[in-house]
Each structure stands twice: as structure tokens, then as C-alpha cells.
Amino acid sequence: MAEEYWRWKEYNWHSPDIDWKQAESVTAGVDVGSVSSQAVIMTDGQLFAYSNMRTGSDSPDSARNAMNWAMEETGMTLEDVQYVVGTGYGRVNVPFAKRPITEIACHARGANWMYGPGVRTVLDMGGQDCKAIHCDERGKVTNFLMNDKCAAGTGRGMEVFADLLSVSIEEVGDMSFDVEEEPEPVSSTCVVFAKSEATSLLREGWPKSKVLAAYCSAMAHRVFTLLERIGVEKDFAITGGIAKNSGVVKRLEQEIGFEALKPKHDTQIAGALGGALFAKALLEKERKK
Amino acid sequence: MITAGVDCGAKNTKVVLLKDGEIVAKSIVLSGFDQRAAAEQSFAAALEMAGMSKSDVSNITATGAGMKEAQYAQDTVTEVGADAKGANFLFPSAKTIIDVGAEEGRAIKSDGKGKVIDFAVNEKCAAGAGSFTEAMARALEIRLEEMGPLSLKSQKAVPMNAQCAVFAESEVVTLIHAKTAKEDIARAVHDAIADRISSMVRRVGIEKDVALIGGVARNVGFVKSLEDNLEISFSIPEEPEYVSALGAAIVAAEHAKNK
């Protein structure tokens, strides 16, 4: 089988310093996205473990797999988790979740924890959608805009390009700066058309790096127009998979005129993390009763 | 008088030679990466078919997305203008013309004499054009030509949520995993693209008769979906992909007379 360049690596992590058995609250958020699924487990509001996997064709299975993988080698089982919140595209299909919460609310909440209470604008660039979110100092959503109808400006679109150019998705960003001069962005909005456009550019003798530069800047511009409509207030943070793509992030920062906050955690877990934080709050509310 | 129309489409480059109001030759060549070469080749092939040389042609008009690449053309006409001319030449009663090509869908309101009154175009997104079907045929692992006949066998409408061709590809894969019958998926694909085209047609308004042109009009599955959606039937030419080139050849003749 041909190598699949879009296929990014799946992973899991857990903190070696936390003894979860001592924790008063163990909560989780499971974000079943259209392209990837994440599970985040928090103990007493601390980040304890997480996983990031591709979403399969079945949402309940994807949720279970992500959760199991996050718990791997921790000795924790699903019974030990006191409250689970489901979020993302498949949030209603998380069988063990007590409540579904929209990914917009979860991303804002997650970004608030990850980047601090100063965050006012969150840009979530996910697999099949792109959202610009405004939030207050508690991570509560005050306004948002989203593009979920078109692959332009999404991770799936970037995967298509990585595959076309046979460049692994993790390398796309850095490679796009390996150009003497910044080329004009590709003119097509639609990823299907942009693919044909890129093919003719390659045919004209453009190196891969130049084609990637042209695509990354088109994508940055596309996302910028979404942000512009809602307005960018500082502090500004980017979450989701594309946040890891320097080719898009740096070009977007140039268009906006200032930099996004540097991520301290994995940007792809923001939604699930927000879910785990909501789960903690909901658990405490339940216990008070 | 002999004139030529060249339609430099995203997928194919078509040429029609017209002699005193009659088609004497036509040719179709894949546009490929080099549209300029395709335009040369297609024109040469049409001349050969008619047994003519370039000097016999009094005027050449180009149209289509790559019209500037037909460098031998004396003038150009917009795709919408060429569509209306060509469709009304074949169907003088047509007041609404729908053209679905590889990368563009158009709905045109015409006066019946080839004059454009109003139009709507979808050119930014593959969801309202032929390449959408092509991408889905790939996902289904069947040939493009099989898509139409296959979808006619479907007994069940399966809704397709994705509008974007890229997302729809993932959705098709999910449908395959869920063991949805291929014919139902093919129909879902045609229903989805018909939905996009219909909204465009409704924007300009439907006035009978309605002509359906462009390469995608050959896809019987799409035609059925669009007919069901709009609840009307269409006049479809035998060779719907040549209508724009024909229109351009008619424009070339009109320009030559006025010179």
C-alpha cells in the first residue's frame, strides 16, 4: 500500500507525578471530532492523562478507544472516573458520558485553562471546521463564528495537500518556509480546485516547498477573513491541529499584526480538556446536593 | 462563411466548426496541464475532420475558463453568453439554461434568442460541479460512467450531510463502512449536487422550457435527481458538452457579419 502522508501519529500521555488514587475528583472530557478524537482525564483539576487518535467510522467505538488509551498503564478503569463530558461532532455518541457539551464552549474553557484567563479570542482550527470564539476571563463564550461547510481552512484540507505532495503532515509547516520569496497564494478557495491548481504549479516546475507556501498563505488568509468578521482581541490563542502548523500560524500572525500565545500544552486536547473541566464543575455541583 | 468556437474548459477543450449555420466538425481534447497545447490540438483535429485549413475560417471566438489560452482566436465571449447562444440555437423555446461542467455550474435566464437576461454561477466550490461526482466515484471505487446508471437502481434516499466535496468523500467512506448499498450512495451524491444546482436555478427563476447542457448532462443519475428536485423535465442535446463551443462559433459568425 502506498504511504499515507496525511496519517499523523497517534499518541497518549500520563503524568508520572500524580497518584490518581489520592484524588478527590477524577473527571474526563472526550472530544469525538470528525477527523480526530481525544480523551483528557483530570484529577482535582490537574491534567493527569490524555490521548489523541484518529476517529473511526463509528463514534461510540472512537470514544471508547480514546478513553481506554488515555487510561493505559495508569491502572485506572472507567469505573474510577466520576464524571465524563462528551464534546465535539460526535458528542452525543459517547456512551459513558453523563452530558454532552458543545465543542465551542469546551474549547473556550480549555483555552482559558491552557493559556490563562487573559485569553479573549480563541481560534480553533479543527479537522472539518474552523471556529473563531470570543470569551471572558472565566472562559465563557461571548460570541463565535464558524466555517463548517467547506474544507478550506481546515485540517482535512491540509491532509489532502500533504498527500498530494507526499510530504508528511508534521513537516508541512517548516517546509513551507524553505522558499526564496513568498509566492502568491493559490487562488482557489475550494480544496478540490486548489489541488488541480497545485498540480499545474508542480508541472510548471515549482518546488514542493513553494507550492506549500502558496497553500499555507491561502489558508492563513481564509482563516483571517473569518477572524476579521468577529474581530481579534488580545490575548489571542490558537487551538486544534492546525495550531501545530507553523506555515499557517506564522502567516496568520503576520496578517493579524501580532502573535498568538505560545502553547504550553498539546493544542489538540483543548476541547477534551474543556470537557474535563466542565465535568469537574458538574461533579462538584452534584456532590453539594 | 465558416467560423469556429473554442471552449477551453477546466477538464476538456472543445472546438466546433460552423458553416452557414450548420455544424461541420467538432472535436474534444483533454485540457490537461497545458491548456494552450490542448486548444491548438483540438482546433487542428476539427479542421482535419472538416478537411479544411485555418485560412478557410473567417472568424474564431473563444470561451471557457482558459479562453485566453486559445491564442489564435480573434475574440472571446463569456461562458454565460456562449451557453445562451448555443442552447437557443438548438432549443429556441428554452428560457432557462442550466450548464453543469467539471468545475462550474451555471443557471441562465435567456430571452429565447440567445440573449442573457440573468444568471447565477457557482465557481468557488466543487460541490456544484462535475468534479464532485468524480471525487465520489473515486471514493466508491467505480468508474465515473457507472455513477449514473448505478444511482438509477437506488430505491432509497440517503441524506448526505456534507456540502464540501472533501468532507463528502469521508462521508461516503463512512456510508460504505455502514454497509450502505453503493447505488444508494451514488444517488445520495447526485441528490447532493442537484440540490446545489437547484438553489442556483431557483435564484434566477424557472421559466419553461428548460435546457440542460454541459458534460454532466450525460450523467443519467444526476439528470434524474435534478428533475426530481425541480419537478420539471429538460431538453438535453445529444452532445451536451459541445453547446458552449457551438455558442462561441455562432458569436464568431455574428461578429464576422458586423465587421
Coordinates of C-alpha atoms in Angstrom, one line a residue:
Chain A
M1 CA 0.0 0.0 0.0
A2 CA 1.2 3.5 -0.8
E3 CA 2.5 5.5 2.1
E4 CA -0.2 7.8 3.6
Y5 CA 1.4 11.1 4.3
W6 CA -1.6 12.7 5.9
R7 CA -1.6 10.0 8.6
W8 CA -0.3 11.8 11.6
K9 CA 0.9 9.9 14.6
E10 CA -1.5 8.9 17.4
Y11 CA -0.3 9.2 21.0
N12 CA -1.1 9.1 24.7
W13 CA 0.5 10.6 27.8
H14 CA 0.0 10.4 31.5
S15 CA 1.7 12.3 34.4
P16 CA 4.2 10.2 36.3
D17 CA 3.9 12.6 39.3
I18 CA 0.2 12.2 40.1
D19 CA -1.2 9.4 42.2
W20 CA -4.8 9.4 41.0
K21 CA -6.0 7.2 43.8
Q22 CA -5.4 10.1 46.2
A23 CA -7.6 12.4 44.2
E24 CA -10.9 13.6 45.4
S25 CA -12.3 14.2 41.9
V26 CA -11.5 12.2 38.7
T27 CA -13.2 13.7 35.7
A28 CA -12.8 13.3 31.9
G29 CA -13.7 15.0 28.7
V30 CA -13.9 13.1 25.4
D31 CA -13.9 15.1 22.2
V32 CA -15.0 13.0 19.2
G33 CA -14.2 15.1 16.3
S34 CA -14.8 14.4 12.6
V35 CA -11.1 13.6 12.0
S36 CA -9.5 13.0 15.4
S37 CA -10.7 12.0 18.9
Q38 CA -9.2 13.0 22.2
A39 CA -9.7 12.0 25.8
V40 CA -8.4 14.0 28.7
I41 CA -8.5 12.9 32.4
M42 CA -8.1 15.4 35.2
T43 CA -7.5 14.7 38.9
D44 CA -8.6 17.5 41.2
G45 CA -8.4 19.9 38.3
Q46 CA -4.8 18.8 37.3
L47 CA -4.0 17.4 33.9
F48 CA -3.4 13.7 34.6
A49 CA -3.6 11.9 31.2
Y50 CA -4.7 12.3 27.6
S51 CA -4.8 10.5 24.2
N52 CA -5.2 11.6 20.6
M53 CA -6.4 9.2 17.9
R54 CA -8.0 9.2 14.5
T55 CA -11.8 9.0 14.6
G56 CA -13.0 5.7 13.1
S57 CA -16.2 5.3 11.2
D58 CA -18.1 4.5 14.4
S59 CA -18.3 7.3 17.0
P60 CA -19.0 5.2 20.2
D61 CA -16.0 3.0 19.3
S62 CA -13.8 6.0 18.8
A63 CA -14.8 7.5 22.1
R64 CA -14.2 4.2 23.9
N65 CA -10.8 3.7 22.2
A66 CA -9.6 7.2 23.1
M67 CA -10.7 6.8 26.7
N68 CA -9.1 3.4 27.1
W69 CA -5.9 4.7 25.5
A70 CA -5.7 7.6 27.9
M71 CA -6.1 5.3 30.8
E72 CA -3.5 2.8 29.6
E73 CA -0.8 1.9 32.1
T74 CA -2.4 4.1 34.8
G75 CA -4.3 1.3 36.5
M76 CA -7.5 3.4 36.1
T77 CA -10.7 1.9 34.7
L78 CA -13.8 3.6 33.5
E79 CA -15.5 3.0 36.9
D80 CA -12.9 5.2 38.6
V81 CA -13.9 8.2 36.5
Q82 CA -16.6 10.0 38.4
Y83 CA -17.9 12.3 35.6
V84 CA -17.4 12.3 31.9
V85 CA -18.5 15.0 29.4
G86 CA -18.7 14.3 25.7
T87 CA -18.0 17.0 23.2
G88 CA -17.2 17.5 19.5
Y89 CA -19.0 16.4 16.4
G90 CA -19.9 13.0 17.9
R91 CA -20.6 14.3 21.5
V92 CA -24.0 12.6 21.7
N93 CA -22.4 9.3 20.8
V94 CA -20.1 9.0 23.8
P95 CA -21.8 6.1 25.6
F96 CA -20.2 6.6 29.0
A97 CA -20.6 10.4 29.1
K98 CA -23.1 11.9 31.6
R99 CA -23.6 15.0 29.5
P100 CA -22.8 16.4 26.1
I101 CA -21.5 20.0 25.8
T102 CA -20.8 21.8 22.6
E103 CA -17.2 22.0 21.4
I104 CA -17.3 25.7 21.3
A105 CA -18.0 26.0 25.0
C106 CA -15.3 23.3 25.7
H107 CA -12.6 25.0 23.5
A108 CA -13.1 28.3 25.2
R109 CA -13.0 26.7 28.6
G110 CA -10.0 24.6 27.7
A111 CA -8.1 27.5 26.2
N112 CA -8.8 29.5 29.4
W113 CA -7.1 26.8 31.4
M114 CA -4.2 26.2 29.0
Y115 CA -3.4 29.8 28.2
G116 CA -4.7 31.7 31.2
P117 CA -7.6 34.0 31.9
G118 CA -6.3 36.7 29.7
V119 CA -7.5 34.9 26.5
R120 CA -10.3 36.8 24.7
T121 CA -10.1 35.3 21.3
V122 CA -9.7 31.6 20.6
L123 CA -9.2 30.3 17.1
D124 CA -9.9 26.6 16.8
M125 CA -8.7 25.0 13.6
G126 CA -10.0 21.5 13.6
G127 CA -10.4 18.7 11.2
Q128 CA -13.6 19.7 9.5
D129 CA -14.3 23.1 10.8
C130 CA -12.8 26.3 11.9
K131 CA -14.2 28.5 14.7
A132 CA -13.4 32.0 16.0
I133 CA -14.5 32.3 19.6
H134 CA -14.7 35.3 21.9
C135 CA -14.7 34.5 25.7
D136 CA -14.5 36.3 29.0
E137 CA -12.0 35.8 31.9
R138 CA -13.7 32.7 33.1
G139 CA -13.6 31.1 29.6
K140 CA -17.3 31.6 29.0
V141 CA -18.2 32.1 25.3
T142 CA -19.5 35.6 24.5
N143 CA -19.6 35.3 20.7
F144 CA -18.4 33.0 17.9
L145 CA -18.3 32.4 14.2
M146 CA -17.7 29.1 12.4
N147 CA -17.0 27.6 9.0
D148 CA -18.1 24.0 8.8
K149 CA -19.4 23.8 5.3
C150 CA -16.1 23.9 3.4
A151 CA -12.7 22.2 3.8
A152 CA -10.8 25.4 3.0
G153 CA -9.1 26.4 6.2
T154 CA -9.4 23.0 7.9
G155 CA -7.1 20.2 8.9
R156 CA -8.7 17.9 6.4
G157 CA -7.8 20.3 3.6
M158 CA -4.2 20.3 4.8
E159 CA -4.2 16.5 4.9
V160 CA -5.3 16.4 1.2
F161 CA -2.4 18.7 0.3
A162 CA 0.2 16.7 2.3
D163 CA -1.0 13.6 0.5
L164 CA -0.8 15.3 -2.9
L165 CA 2.7 16.5 -2.3
S166 CA 3.9 13.4 -0.5
V167 CA 5.0 15.4 2.5
S168 CA 4.2 14.2 6.0
I169 CA 1.7 16.4 7.7
E170 CA 4.1 17.2 10.5
E171 CA 6.7 18.6 8.1
V172 CA 4.3 20.8 6.0
G173 CA 4.7 24.0 8.1
D174 CA 8.5 24.1 8.3
M175 CA 8.9 23.1 4.7
S176 CA 6.7 25.9 3.5
F177 CA 9.3 28.4 4.7
D178 CA 12.0 26.8 2.6
V179 CA 11.4 29.4 -0.2
E180 CA 13.5 32.3 -1.5
E181 CA 10.5 34.5 -1.9
E182 CA 6.9 34.2 -0.7
P183 CA 4.8 33.2 -3.7
E184 CA 1.2 34.4 -4.4
P185 CA -1.3 32.4 -2.5
V186 CA -3.2 29.7 -4.5
S187 CA -6.3 31.4 -5.9
S188 CA -8.9 28.7 -5.5
T189 CA -10.9 28.6 -2.3
C190 CA -12.2 25.0 -2.8
V191 CA -9.6 22.3 -1.8
V192 CA -10.6 20.2 -4.8
F193 CA -9.8 23.1 -7.2
A194 CA -6.7 24.1 -5.2
K195 CA -5.5 20.6 -5.7
S196 CA -5.8 21.0 -9.5
E197 CA -4.1 24.4 -9.2
A198 CA -1.2 22.9 -7.2
T199 CA -0.8 20.1 -9.8
S200 CA -0.3 22.7 -12.6
L201 CA 2.1 24.6 -10.4
L202 CA 4.2 21.5 -9.9
R203 CA 4.0 20.9 -13.6
E204 CA 5.4 24.4 -14.2
G205 CA 8.4 23.3 -12.1
W206 CA 7.6 24.8 -8.7
P207 CA 9.3 23.0 -5.8
K208 CA 7.1 21.4 -3.2
S209 CA 8.1 24.0 -0.6
K210 CA 6.8 26.8 -2.8
V211 CA 3.5 25.1 -3.5
L212 CA 3.1 24.6 0.2
A213 CA 3.9 28.2 0.9
A214 CA 1.3 29.2 -1.6
Y215 CA -1.3 26.9 0.1
C216 CA -0.4 27.8 3.7
S217 CA -0.8 31.5 2.9
A218 CA -4.1 31.0 1.2
M219 CA -5.3 29.0 4.2
A220 CA -4.0 31.7 6.6
H221 CA -5.9 34.4 4.6
R222 CA -9.0 32.3 4.6
V223 CA -9.0 31.9 8.3
F224 CA -8.0 35.6 8.7
T225 CA -11.2 36.7 7.0
L226 CA -13.2 34.6 9.4
L227 CA -11.4 36.2 12.4
E228 CA -11.8 39.7 10.9
R229 CA -15.6 39.3 10.8
I230 CA -15.7 38.7 14.6
G231 CA -12.6 40.8 15.5
V232 CA -9.4 39.7 17.2
E233 CA -9.0 40.9 20.8
K234 CA -5.8 40.1 22.7
D235 CA -4.9 37.7 24.2
F236 CA -5.2 35.5 21.2
A237 CA -4.8 31.7 21.3
I238 CA -5.0 29.0 18.6
T239 CA -6.2 25.5 19.4
G240 CA -6.7 22.4 17.3
G241 CA -4.4 20.5 15.0
I242 CA -3.5 23.4 12.6
A243 CA -2.1 25.3 15.6
K244 CA 0.9 22.9 15.2
N245 CA 1.4 24.0 11.6
S246 CA 3.9 26.9 11.7
G247 CA 3.3 27.6 8.0
V248 CA -0.2 28.7 8.7
V249 CA 0.3 30.1 12.2
K250 CA 3.2 32.5 11.3
R251 CA 1.5 33.7 8.1
L252 CA -1.8 34.3 10.0
E253 CA 0.1 36.2 12.8
Q254 CA 1.6 38.4 10.0
E255 CA -1.9 39.2 8.7
I256 CA -3.3 40.0 12.1
G257 CA -0.2 42.1 13.1
F258 CA 0.5 40.4 16.4
E259 CA 1.5 37.0 17.7
A260 CA -0.7 34.3 19.2
L261 CA 0.2 33.0 22.7
K262 CA 2.8 30.2 22.6
P263 CA 1.1 26.9 23.5
K264 CA 2.2 25.3 26.8
H265 CA 0.2 22.1 26.2
D266 CA -0.9 20.0 23.2
T267 CA -3.2 22.2 21.2
Q268 CA -5.3 19.3 20.0
I269 CA -6.6 18.4 23.5
A270 CA -8.2 21.8 24.2
G271 CA -11.8 20.6 23.6
A272 CA -11.5 17.5 25.7
L273 CA -9.7 19.4 28.4
G274 CA -12.6 21.9 28.5
G275 CA -14.9 18.9 28.7
A276 CA -13.0 17.5 31.7
L277 CA -13.1 21.0 33.4
F278 CA -16.9 21.2 32.9
A279 CA -17.1 17.6 34.3
K280 CA -15.3 18.7 37.4
A281 CA -17.7 21.6 37.9
L282 CA -20.7 19.4 37.3
L283 CA -19.4 16.8 39.7
E284 CA -18.9 19.3 42.5
K285 CA -22.5 20.6 41.9
E286 CA -23.8 17.1 42.2
R287 CA -21.9 16.5 45.5
K288 CA -23.3 19.6 47.1
K289 CA -26.8 18.4 46.7
Chain B
M1 CA -18.9 31.5 -44.2
I2 CA -17.0 29.3 -41.8
T3 CA -16.4 30.2 -38.2
A4 CA -15.1 28.4 -35.2
G5 CA -15.9 28.3 -31.5
V6 CA -13.3 27.1 -28.9
D7 CA -14.4 26.3 -25.4
C8 CA -11.4 26.0 -23.1
G9 CA -13.0 24.2 -20.1
A10 CA -11.4 23.1 -16.9
K11 CA -11.5 19.4 -18.0
N12 CA -11.9 19.4 -21.8
T13 CA -11.2 21.7 -24.6
K14 CA -13.9 21.6 -27.3
V15 CA -14.0 23.1 -30.8
V16 CA -17.0 23.4 -33.1
L17 CA -16.7 24.5 -36.8
L18 CA -19.8 26.2 -38.2
K19 CA -20.6 26.7 -41.9
D20 CA -23.6 28.9 -42.7
G21 CA -25.4 27.8 -39.6
E22 CA -24.5 24.1 -39.8
I23 CA -22.1 22.2 -37.7
V24 CA -19.4 20.7 -40.0
A25 CA -17.0 19.4 -37.4
K26 CA -16.3 19.2 -33.7
S27 CA -13.5 17.9 -31.5
I28 CA -12.8 17.3 -27.9
V29 CA -9.3 17.1 -26.2
L30 CA -8.4 16.8 -22.5
S31 CA -7.3 20.2 -21.3
G32 CA -4.7 18.6 -19.1
F33 CA -1.8 20.7 -17.7
D34 CA -1.2 22.6 -20.9
Q35 CA -4.4 24.4 -22.0
R36 CA -2.6 26.2 -24.8
A37 CA -1.5 23.0 -26.4
A38 CA -4.9 21.5 -25.9
A39 CA -6.5 24.4 -27.7
E40 CA -4.1 24.0 -30.6
Q41 CA -4.7 20.3 -30.8
S42 CA -8.5 20.5 -30.6
F43 CA -8.6 23.1 -33.3
A44 CA -6.3 21.1 -35.6
A45 CA -8.4 18.0 -35.1
A46 CA -11.6 19.8 -36.0
L47 CA -10.0 21.3 -39.2
E48 CA -8.8 17.9 -40.2
M49 CA -12.2 16.4 -39.7
A50 CA -13.8 19.0 -41.9
G51 CA -10.9 18.8 -44.4
M52 CA -10.2 22.5 -44.1
S53 CA -7.2 24.7 -43.3
K54 CA -7.0 27.6 -40.9
S55 CA -7.3 30.1 -43.7
D56 CA -10.8 28.8 -44.6
V57 CA -12.1 30.0 -41.2
S58 CA -13.2 33.7 -41.2
N59 CA -13.5 34.2 -37.5
I60 CA -12.7 32.4 -34.3
T61 CA -14.2 33.1 -30.9
A62 CA -13.0 31.5 -27.6
T63 CA -14.8 30.9 -24.4
G64 CA -14.4 28.9 -21.2
A65 CA -12.2 29.4 -18.1
G66 CA -9.0 29.2 -20.1
M67 CA -10.2 31.2 -23.1
K68 CA -7.1 33.4 -23.2
E69 CA -5.0 30.3 -24.0
A70 CA -6.7 29.9 -27.4
Q71 CA -4.3 32.5 -28.8
Y72 CA -5.4 32.0 -32.4
A73 CA -8.9 33.3 -31.5
Q74 CA -9.8 36.8 -32.7
D75 CA -12.2 37.5 -29.9
T76 CA -13.8 36.0 -26.8
V77 CA -17.3 35.6 -25.3
T78 CA -18.2 34.9 -21.7
E79 CA -19.2 31.3 -20.8
V80 CA -22.7 32.5 -19.9
G81 CA -23.1 34.3 -23.3
A82 CA -21.8 31.3 -25.2
D83 CA -24.2 29.0 -23.3
A84 CA -27.2 31.1 -24.1
K85 CA -26.3 31.3 -27.8
G86 CA -25.6 27.6 -28.2
A87 CA -28.6 26.4 -26.2
N88 CA -31.1 28.7 -28.1
F89 CA -29.6 27.6 -31.4
L90 CA -30.6 24.0 -30.5
F91 CA -33.7 24.8 -28.5
P92 CA -35.3 28.2 -29.4
S93 CA -38.0 27.6 -26.8
A94 CA -35.6 27.4 -23.9
K95 CA -35.9 30.2 -21.5
T96 CA -33.9 28.7 -18.7
I97 CA -30.5 27.1 -19.4
I98 CA -28.6 25.0 -16.9
D99 CA -24.9 24.3 -17.6
V100 CA -23.1 21.9 -15.4
G101 CA -19.4 21.5 -16.2
A102 CA -16.4 20.0 -14.5
E103 CA -15.6 22.9 -12.2
E104 CA -18.6 25.3 -12.7
G105 CA -22.3 25.2 -12.6
R106 CA -24.5 27.9 -14.1
A107 CA -28.1 28.8 -14.3
I108 CA -29.0 31.3 -17.1
K109 CA -32.3 33.1 -18.0
S110 CA -32.4 33.8 -21.7
D111 CA -34.9 35.6 -24.0
G112 CA -35.0 32.6 -26.3
K113 CA -32.8 34.3 -28.9
G114 CA -29.6 33.7 -27.1
K115 CA -29.6 37.0 -25.1
V116 CA -28.8 36.7 -21.4
I117 CA -31.3 38.3 -19.1
D118 CA -30.0 37.0 -15.8
F119 CA -27.6 34.3 -14.5
A120 CA -26.1 32.7 -11.4
V121 CA -22.8 30.9 -11.2
N122 CA -21.1 28.6 -8.7
E123 CA -17.4 28.8 -9.4
K124 CA -15.8 28.7 -6.0
C125 CA -16.8 25.3 -4.8
A126 CA -16.6 21.8 -6.3
A127 CA -19.9 20.9 -4.6
G128 CA -22.0 22.3 -7.5
A129 CA -20.0 20.8 -10.4
G130 CA -18.9 17.7 -12.1
S131 CA -15.6 17.2 -10.2
F132 CA -17.8 16.5 -7.1
T133 CA -19.2 13.4 -8.8
E134 CA -15.7 12.5 -10.0
A135 CA -14.3 12.6 -6.5
M136 CA -17.2 10.5 -5.1
A137 CA -16.7 7.9 -7.9
R138 CA -13.1 7.6 -6.7
A139 CA -14.3 7.1 -3.1
L140 CA -16.7 4.4 -4.3
E141 CA -14.0 2.9 -6.4
I142 CA -16.2 2.8 -9.6
R143 CA -15.7 4.4 -13.0
L144 CA -17.3 7.8 -13.5
E145 CA -19.5 6.5 -16.3
E146 CA -21.0 3.9 -13.9
M147 CA -22.2 6.5 -11.4
G148 CA -25.3 7.5 -13.4
P149 CA -26.8 4.0 -14.3
L150 CA -25.9 2.8 -10.8
S151 CA -27.8 5.5 -9.0
L152 CA -30.9 4.9 -11.1
K153 CA -31.1 1.5 -9.4
S154 CA -31.4 3.1 -6.0
Q155 CA -34.7 2.5 -4.1
K156 CA -33.8 4.6 -1.1
A157 CA -32.8 8.2 -0.5
V158 CA -29.9 8.5 1.9
P159 CA -29.2 12.0 3.1
M160 CA -25.8 13.4 2.6
N161 CA -24.8 16.0 5.3
A162 CA -21.6 17.3 3.8
Q163 CA -21.7 20.0 1.3
C164 CA -18.0 20.1 0.7
A165 CA -16.5 17.5 -1.7
V166 CA -13.6 16.9 0.6
F167 CA -15.9 16.2 3.6
A168 CA -18.3 14.2 1.4
E169 CA -15.5 11.9 0.5
S170 CA -15.1 11.0 4.2
E171 CA -18.9 10.7 4.5
V172 CA -19.0 8.3 1.5
V173 CA -16.3 6.2 3.2
T174 CA -18.4 6.1 6.4
L175 CA -21.5 5.1 4.4
I176 CA -19.5 2.3 2.8
H177 CA -18.4 1.1 6.3
A178 CA -22.0 1.2 7.4
K179 CA -22.8 -1.2 4.6
T180 CA -25.0 1.3 2.7
A181 CA -25.7 0.0 -0.9
K182 CA -23.4 1.6 -3.5
E183 CA -26.4 2.5 -5.6
D184 CA -27.9 4.4 -2.7
I185 CA -24.6 6.2 -2.1
A186 CA -24.4 7.1 -5.8
R187 CA -27.9 8.5 -5.6
A188 CA -27.1 10.5 -2.5
V189 CA -24.1 12.1 -4.3
H190 CA -26.3 13.1 -7.3
D191 CA -29.1 14.4 -4.9
A192 CA -26.5 16.5 -3.2
I193 CA -25.1 18.1 -6.3
A194 CA -28.7 18.5 -7.7
D195 CA -29.6 20.3 -4.5
R196 CA -26.8 22.8 -5.1
I197 CA -27.7 23.4 -8.7
S198 CA -31.4 23.7 -7.9
S199 CA -30.8 26.5 -5.4
M200 CA -28.9 28.4 -8.1
V201 CA -31.7 27.7 -10.7
R202 CA -34.3 29.0 -8.3
R203 CA -32.3 32.1 -7.8
V204 CA -32.7 33.1 -11.4
G205 CA -36.2 31.6 -11.6
I206 CA -37.5 28.7 -13.7
E207 CA -39.3 29.6 -16.9
K208 CA -40.0 26.7 -19.4
D209 CA -38.6 25.3 -21.5
V210 CA -35.5 24.3 -19.6
A211 CA -32.4 23.1 -21.4
L212 CA -29.7 21.2 -19.6
I213 CA -26.2 21.4 -21.1
G214 CA -22.6 20.7 -20.2
G215 CA -20.8 17.4 -19.8
V216 CA -22.5 16.4 -16.6
A217 CA -25.9 16.3 -18.5
R218 CA -24.6 12.9 -19.8
N219 CA -24.9 11.6 -16.3
V220 CA -28.4 10.0 -16.2
G221 CA -28.4 9.7 -12.4
F222 CA -27.7 13.4 -12.0
V223 CA -30.4 14.3 -14.5
K224 CA -33.0 12.2 -12.6
S225 CA -32.0 13.8 -9.3
L226 CA -32.2 17.3 -10.8
E227 CA -35.5 16.6 -12.5
D228 CA -37.0 15.2 -9.2
N229 CA -35.7 18.2 -7.3
L230 CA -37.1 20.9 -9.7
E231 CA -40.1 18.8 -10.7
I232 CA -39.6 19.5 -14.4
S233 CA -38.1 17.7 -17.4
F234 CA -35.3 19.1 -19.5
S235 CA -34.4 19.4 -23.2
I236 CA -30.9 17.8 -23.4
P237 CA -28.9 17.8 -26.6
E238 CA -27.3 14.7 -27.9
E239 CA -23.8 16.0 -27.2
P240 CA -24.3 18.4 -24.3
E241 CA -20.6 19.1 -23.8
Y242 CA -20.3 21.0 -27.2
V243 CA -23.0 23.6 -26.6
S244 CA -20.7 26.4 -25.3
A245 CA -18.2 25.9 -28.2
L246 CA -21.2 26.0 -30.6
G247 CA -22.4 29.2 -29.0
A248 CA -18.9 30.7 -29.4
A249 CA -18.9 29.7 -33.1
I250 CA -22.3 31.4 -33.5
V251 CA -20.9 34.6 -31.9
A252 CA -17.9 34.4 -34.2
A253 CA -20.3 34.3 -37.2
E254 CA -22.3 37.3 -35.8
H255 CA -19.1 39.3 -35.3
A256 CA -17.8 38.5 -38.8
K257 CA -21.0 39.8 -40.3
N258 CA -20.8 43.0 -38.4
K259 CA -17.2 43.6 -39.4

